[in-house]
């Protein structure tokens, strides 16, 4: 059996006195798409952000492709450059045009030449359907376009896996589809993905595994059709009855 | 030549003048235009044209020991040769004395007097033709001598050694003019007052000070810097200090001259002089 | 009596205008035009100051301002980064420095650097008294601008830093390529205000001694007072100061408007 892409064991996270993650065990296999759902405040975003250590775990271990990223000696920047991340608020760099947004980290982190970086940037923009906007500044793009550029920015680093933190929550409903379509393409190409989302349709259709979190623990996980169609827990049933 | 004023320029200038001179430039009844308010019949009266009746208001740029310095124990709050002279003059004229600390540039340019800040400037001011053009001077009351002060271990012995040397002078003084004229090869550094100058030579920022002899002697004999500085040369400029008044206030000038003469005649001047400049 | 609200407002506006006009009339009427023109608009004086007022006075004022501003920004950036450092000692040092130099009048620091430091430490700052005075202005303006820069850096949204980090960018490149360029846009208006304050603060350098070719505007004006014995030099240097500072503040206003547009 191959090494899991992400392996989390007994993860605890406190914000001050408040325990947000209460002992999480969980893994994502290579080329698997795992969707994490749950009510707000359940700790699902915190869990995701611990995987590239935007949040410091209080205790527990996280392995990314077999490397313990909670080890203080680990080269965090190198680990992060292999994990693409997409934020709810896009977080494009507003002072750079689309092309520079995609090139800056390639140049500074991957040490790619300018022409190489531009070539890869154009390929990924093509992939997300934004090839014609490379000179545009983020402020002049719609939310959906910004999010597709943000996905392209992460992909241009050739990551081994992608983390999505509620990528469609800040979008107008009619713009959600384009972003989900890009994510669906990625999944079909075999990208390893961990997706925190409220899009149950996406989870059912694309997800290989579904995790339901509530109050800092994983209450239920398994095949998405199974969990969504026949939830075992009362909390899961209650949550699904509200969102479906 | 006059420049015609648009109303707007007048307003701007008026606002500026109010800012620049604390006293308003508008009060022309004290006669900046020369036509002093001579009431018929008052010419015989001994009353002088003063900014405040019965009081001689004197401006001086303090401190400049031994000519003027602050002194909390004195009734005027000041002491020094100039202060004592002015005090004696006022007593003769049966006037009270009020001393105001002012900026030397405002004094020697005539701005403070013309703006009605004081009646008389007593600030170790040398009588020069340029100043006489805009100020009315009393007779000389002190023969001014310039001098060169250097650190005791300096190789500078005379004004001929100053090429490329930083020499401190005070802005607008005879010393500055003398240095510009006779030490053209020197790097002349202009300071606002003797306080900064003496600090600067102590700090090594300048290598010599060219200014009035009594002030430099004061530094040479400063017990706090004993033996550190020496006066190497003195220069007789043939000039004297005078008390400055508004040019058109001839009554006051005459009265001051008369009082000075009386003091010289009755020995009071010598007494004051010896207090400050006696060479034991 | 019940006036309509709009009528009452109109009456109030008329009253305000009338008061303003009355003030102007009083000022114009009481101004002594002859004294003003004699003291402030003396033609020979204005001619005599030209062109040195620009070639020496204004040139040195601008030169001193630019040196003090450039040095101040560099120092401010260092202090701001120290204030944001994870190391407590650095934060503490920067805080002490900033509080110390913001609490002192610039003039005191200038005199101390030029005249006190050589006495106290036997070390003379380079560039004579003006060099020492400029170092003092850098030290003081650096303290002021450090807090502005810190606020600007902190005003960049946290997500920007996180996005850069998630791409694997280290602290240095995150700061240089992502945080600082955005912080600079935020702080340009307050920094331009600091620039204008510095234009005026360079006049304090006159207190530590100047050579003829080092004279800045205020000192130039004071010499004019001595040489020409009328107040025209004051008006002249005031106008030159305005010629320098008003375009700068107009630039700020322009940048602020542009920023508001860019922020949608």
Tab-separated table of N, CA, C and O in Angstrom, chain C residues 100-156:
chain	number	residue	atom	x	y	z
C	100	UNK	N	11.270	57.538	22.301
C	100	UNK	CA	12.284	58.509	22.711
C	100	UNK	C	12.356	59.665	21.705
C	100	UNK	O	12.238	60.832	22.070
C	101	UNK	N	12.524	59.339	20.430
C	101	UNK	CA	12.768	60.407	19.458
C	101	UNK	C	11.497	61.132	19.034
C	101	UNK	O	11.562	62.250	18.550
C	102	UNK	N	10.326	60.489	19.220
C	102	UNK	CA	9.096	61.238	18.953
C	102	UNK	C	8.833	62.229	20.072
C	102	UNK	O	8.118	63.214	19.893
C	103	UNK	N	9.409	61.969	21.233
C	103	UNK	CA	9.126	62.825	22.384
C	103	UNK	C	10.039	64.038	22.473
C	103	UNK	O	9.854	64.878	23.337
C	104	UNK	N	11.043	64.097	21.588
C	104	UNK	CA	11.977	65.218	21.663
C	104	UNK	C	11.732	66.198	20.525
C	104	UNK	O	11.447	65.780	19.408
C	105	UNK	N	11.887	67.514	20.793
C	105	UNK	CA	11.822	68.479	19.690
C	105	UNK	C	12.993	68.227	18.742
C	105	UNK	O	14.115	67.941	19.189
C	106	UNK	N	12.733	68.332	17.444
C	106	UNK	CA	13.785	68.103	16.456
C	106	UNK	C	14.973	69.017	16.709
C	106	UNK	O	16.129	68.601	16.555
C	107	UNK	N	14.687	70.238	17.146
C	107	UNK	CA	15.771	71.202	17.358
C	107	UNK	C	16.751	70.713	18.415
C	107	UNK	O	17.967	70.846	18.279
C	108	UNK	N	16.216	70.119	19.471
C	108	UNK	CA	17.073	69.621	20.547
C	108	UNK	C	17.981	68.514	20.012
C	108	UNK	O	19.188	68.481	20.289
C	109	UNK	N	17.413	67.626	19.206
C	109	UNK	CA	18.214	66.525	18.662
C	109	UNK	C	19.282	67.071	17.707
C	109	UNK	O	20.423	66.613	17.707
C	110	UNK	N	18.904	68.057	16.906
C	110	UNK	CA	19.865	68.643	15.957
C	110	UNK	C	21.047	69.264	16.702
C	110	UNK	O	22.210	68.992	16.392
C	111	UNK	N	20.754	70.068	17.699
C	111	UNK	CA	21.831	70.715	18.442
C	111	UNK	C	22.681	69.663	19.159
C	111	UNK	O	23.908	69.740	19.189
C	112	UNK	N	22.004	68.661	19.692
C	112	UNK	CA	22.743	67.625	20.404
C	112	UNK	C	23.681	66.870	19.462
C	112	UNK	O	24.840	66.624	19.782
C	113	UNK	N	23.187	66.500	18.279
C	113	UNK	CA	24.032	65.759	17.340
C	113	UNK	C	25.215	66.609	16.886
C	113	UNK	O	26.330	66.118	16.741
C	114	UNK	N	24.973	67.903	16.631
C	114	UNK	CA	26.026	68.744	16.063
C	114	UNK	C	27.019	69.202	17.124
C	114	UNK	O	28.217	69.271	16.860
C	115	UNK	N	26.526	69.520	18.297
C	115	UNK	CA	27.385	70.137	19.300
C	115	UNK	C	27.581	69.266	20.533
C	115	UNK	O	28.602	69.357	21.202
C	116	UNK	N	26.613	68.428	20.842
C	116	UNK	CA	26.716	67.620	22.060
C	116	UNK	C	27.469	66.323	21.846
C	116	UNK	O	28.341	65.962	22.644
C	117	UNK	N	27.163	65.627	20.757
C	117	UNK	CA	27.778	64.321	20.531
C	117	UNK	C	29.309	64.406	20.446
C	117	UNK	O	30.007	63.603	21.064
C	118	UNK	N	29.867	65.390	19.698
C	118	UNK	CA	31.332	65.459	19.658
C	118	UNK	C	31.934	65.675	21.047
C	118	UNK	O	32.990	65.140	21.344
C	119	UNK	N	31.235	66.442	21.874
C	119	UNK	CA	31.728	66.681	23.228
C	119	UNK	C	31.630	65.426	24.079
C	119	UNK	O	32.548	65.083	24.819
C	120	UNK	N	30.502	64.736	23.944
C	120	UNK	CA	30.232	63.611	24.840
C	120	UNK	C	30.990	62.361	24.416
C	120	UNK	O	31.425	61.574	25.250
C	121	UNK	N	31.128	62.138	23.102
C	121	UNK	CA	31.696	60.867	22.641
C	121	UNK	C	33.003	61.044	21.879
C	121	UNK	O	33.589	60.072	21.421
C	122	UNK	N	33.444	62.296	21.709
C	122	UNK	CA	34.669	62.511	20.956
C	122	UNK	C	34.561	62.089	19.512
C	122	UNK	O	35.550	61.898	18.828
C	123	UNK	N	33.327	61.926	19.030
C	123	UNK	CA	33.106	61.523	17.639
C	123	UNK	C	32.338	62.619	16.928
C	123	UNK	O	31.298	63.069	17.412
C	124	UNK	N	32.870	63.072	15.790
C	124	UNK	CA	32.191	64.114	15.042
C	124	UNK	C	31.468	63.496	13.860
C	124	UNK	O	32.102	62.857	13.026
C	125	UNK	N	30.136	63.647	13.803
C	125	UNK	CA	29.415	63.108	12.648
C	125	UNK	C	29.964	63.699	11.352
C	125	UNK	O	30.418	64.845	11.347
C	126	UNK	N	29.926	62.934	10.255
C	126	UNK	CA	30.475	63.442	8.994
C	126	UNK	C	29.673	64.617	8.454
C	126	UNK	O	28.493	64.764	8.757
C	127	UNK	N	30.347	65.454	7.668
C	127	UNK	CA	29.631	66.536	6.999
C	127	UNK	C	29.484	67.788	7.831
C	127	UNK	O	28.626	68.618	7.551
C	128	UNK	N	30.309	67.931	8.879
C	128	UNK	CA	30.256	69.153	9.678
C	128	UNK	C	28.930	69.290	10.407
C	128	UNK	O	28.215	68.307	10.610
C	129	UNK	N	28.597	70.510	10.789
C	129	UNK	CA	27.380	70.698	11.583
C	129	UNK	C	26.125	70.368	10.778
C	129	UNK	O	25.156	69.832	11.310
C	130	UNK	N	26.157	70.655	9.464
C	130	UNK	CA	24.980	70.349	8.657
C	130	UNK	C	24.803	68.839	8.539
C	130	UNK	O	23.687	68.320	8.654
C	131	UNK	N	25.905	68.132	8.341
C	131	UNK	CA	25.832	66.672	8.286
C	131	UNK	C	25.226	66.115	9.565
C	131	UNK	O	24.342	65.258	9.539
C	132	UNK	N	25.703	66.643	10.697
C	132	UNK	CA	25.184	66.183	11.985
C	132	UNK	C	23.702	66.528	12.122
C	132	UNK	O	22.909	65.711	12.591
C	133	UNK	N	23.338	67.732	11.680
C	133	UNK	CA	21.934	68.136	11.754
C	133	UNK	C	21.048	67.252	10.893
C	133	UNK	O	19.933	66.911	11.284
C	134	UNK	N	21.557	66.874	9.721
C	134	UNK	CA	20.766	66.006	8.837
C	134	UNK	C	20.591	64.626	9.463
C	134	UNK	O	19.511	64.035	9.391
C	135	UNK	N	21.654	64.127	10.095
C	135	UNK	CA	21.527	62.837	10.785
C	135	UNK	C	20.435	62.942	11.848
C	135	UNK	O	19.605	62.049	12.004
C	136	UNK	N	20.416	64.070	12.555
C	136	UNK	CA	19.390	64.264	13.582
C	136	UNK	C	17.987	64.262	12.965
C	136	UNK	O	17.067	63.630	13.488
C	137	UNK	N	17.828	64.939	11.829
C	137	UNK	CA	16.511	64.960	11.180
C	137	UNK	C	16.116	63.555	10.734
C	137	UNK	O	14.947	63.168	10.816
C	138	UNK	N	17.100	62.781	10.239
C	138	UNK	CA	16.820	61.396	9.842
C	138	UNK	C	16.362	60.595	11.057
C	138	UNK	O	15.378	59.845	10.991
C	139	UNK	N	17.048	60.786	12.186
C	139	UNK	CA	16.705	60.022	13.384
C	139	UNK	C	15.287	60.341	13.855
C	139	UNK	O	14.543	59.456	14.277
C	140	UNK	N	14.929	61.633	13.780
C	140	UNK	CA	13.597	62.034	14.267
C	140	UNK	C	12.507	61.622	13.274
C	140	UNK	O	11.498	61.017	13.646
C	141	UNK	N	12.731	61.916	11.989
C	141	UNK	CA	11.682	61.587	11.015
C	141	UNK	C	11.547	60.076	10.881
C	141	UNK	O	10.451	59.562	10.648
C	142	UNK	N	12.664	59.346	11.061
C	142	UNK	CA	12.593	57.883	11.029
C	142	UNK	C	11.670	57.354	12.110
C	142	UNK	O	10.880	56.432	11.878
C	143	UNK	N	11.747	57.967	13.293
C	143	UNK	CA	10.885	57.526	14.395
C	143	UNK	C	9.410	57.764	14.064
C	143	UNK	O	8.558	56.909	14.307
C	144	UNK	N	9.123	58.940	13.470
C	144	UNK	CA	7.725	59.230	13.111
C	144	UNK	C	7.223	58.282	12.028
C	144	UNK	O	6.150	57.706	12.121
C	145	UNK	N	8.047	58.121	10.973
C	145	UNK	CA	7.576	57.344	9.829
C	145	UNK	C	7.515	55.852	10.149
C	145	UNK	O	6.765	55.116	9.518
C	146	UNK	N	8.301	55.398	11.158
C	146	UNK	CA	8.282	53.983	11.515
C	146	UNK	C	6.871	53.551	11.905
C	146	UNK	O	6.389	52.498	11.472
C	147	UNK	N	6.199	54.372	12.708
C	147	UNK	CA	4.850	54.008	13.135
C	147	UNK	C	3.881	54.010	11.953
C	147	UNK	O	2.985	53.171	11.865
C	148	UNK	N	4.083	54.949	11.030
C	148	UNK	CA	3.242	54.985	9.830
C	148	UNK	C	3.452	53.720	8.998
C	148	UNK	O	2.488	53.093	8.558
C	149	UNK	N	4.715	53.364	8.796
C	149	UNK	CA	5.008	52.172	7.992
C	149	UNK	C	4.465	50.914	8.667
C	149	UNK	O	3.905	50.035	8.005
C	150	UNK	N	4.639	50.839	9.981
C	150	UNK	CA	4.132	49.664	10.701
C	150	UNK	C	2.622	49.528	10.500
C	150	UNK	O	2.117	48.455	10.196
C	151	UNK	N	1.939	50.653	10.660
C	151	UNK	CA	0.485	50.616	10.470
C	151	UNK	C	0.150	50.184	9.041
C	151	UNK	O	-0.787	49.418	8.819
C	152	UNK	N	0.937	50.673	8.066
C	152	UNK	CA	0.698	50.310	6.676
C	152	UNK	C	0.908	48.830	6.439
C	152	UNK	O	0.110	48.162	5.757
C	153	UNK	N	1.971	48.285	7.014
C	153	UNK	CA	2.248	46.852	6.842
C	153	UNK	C	1.131	46.026	7.473
C	153	UNK	O	0.664	45.045	6.910
C	154	UNK	N	0.679	46.481	8.655
C	154	UNK	CA	-0.374	45.718	9.335
C	154	UNK	C	-1.726	45.866	8.648
C	154	UNK	O	-2.607	45.041	8.847
C	155	UNK	N	-1.861	46.918	7.841
C	155	UNK	CA	-3.138	47.120	7.155
C	155	UNK	C	-3.269	46.224	5.931
C	155	UNK	O	-4.361	46.097	5.370
C	156	UNK	N	-2.180	45.603	5.502
C	156	UNK	CA	-2.284	44.653	4.383
C	156	UNK	C	-3.000	43.406	4.903
C	156	UNK	O	-2.607	42.852	5.928
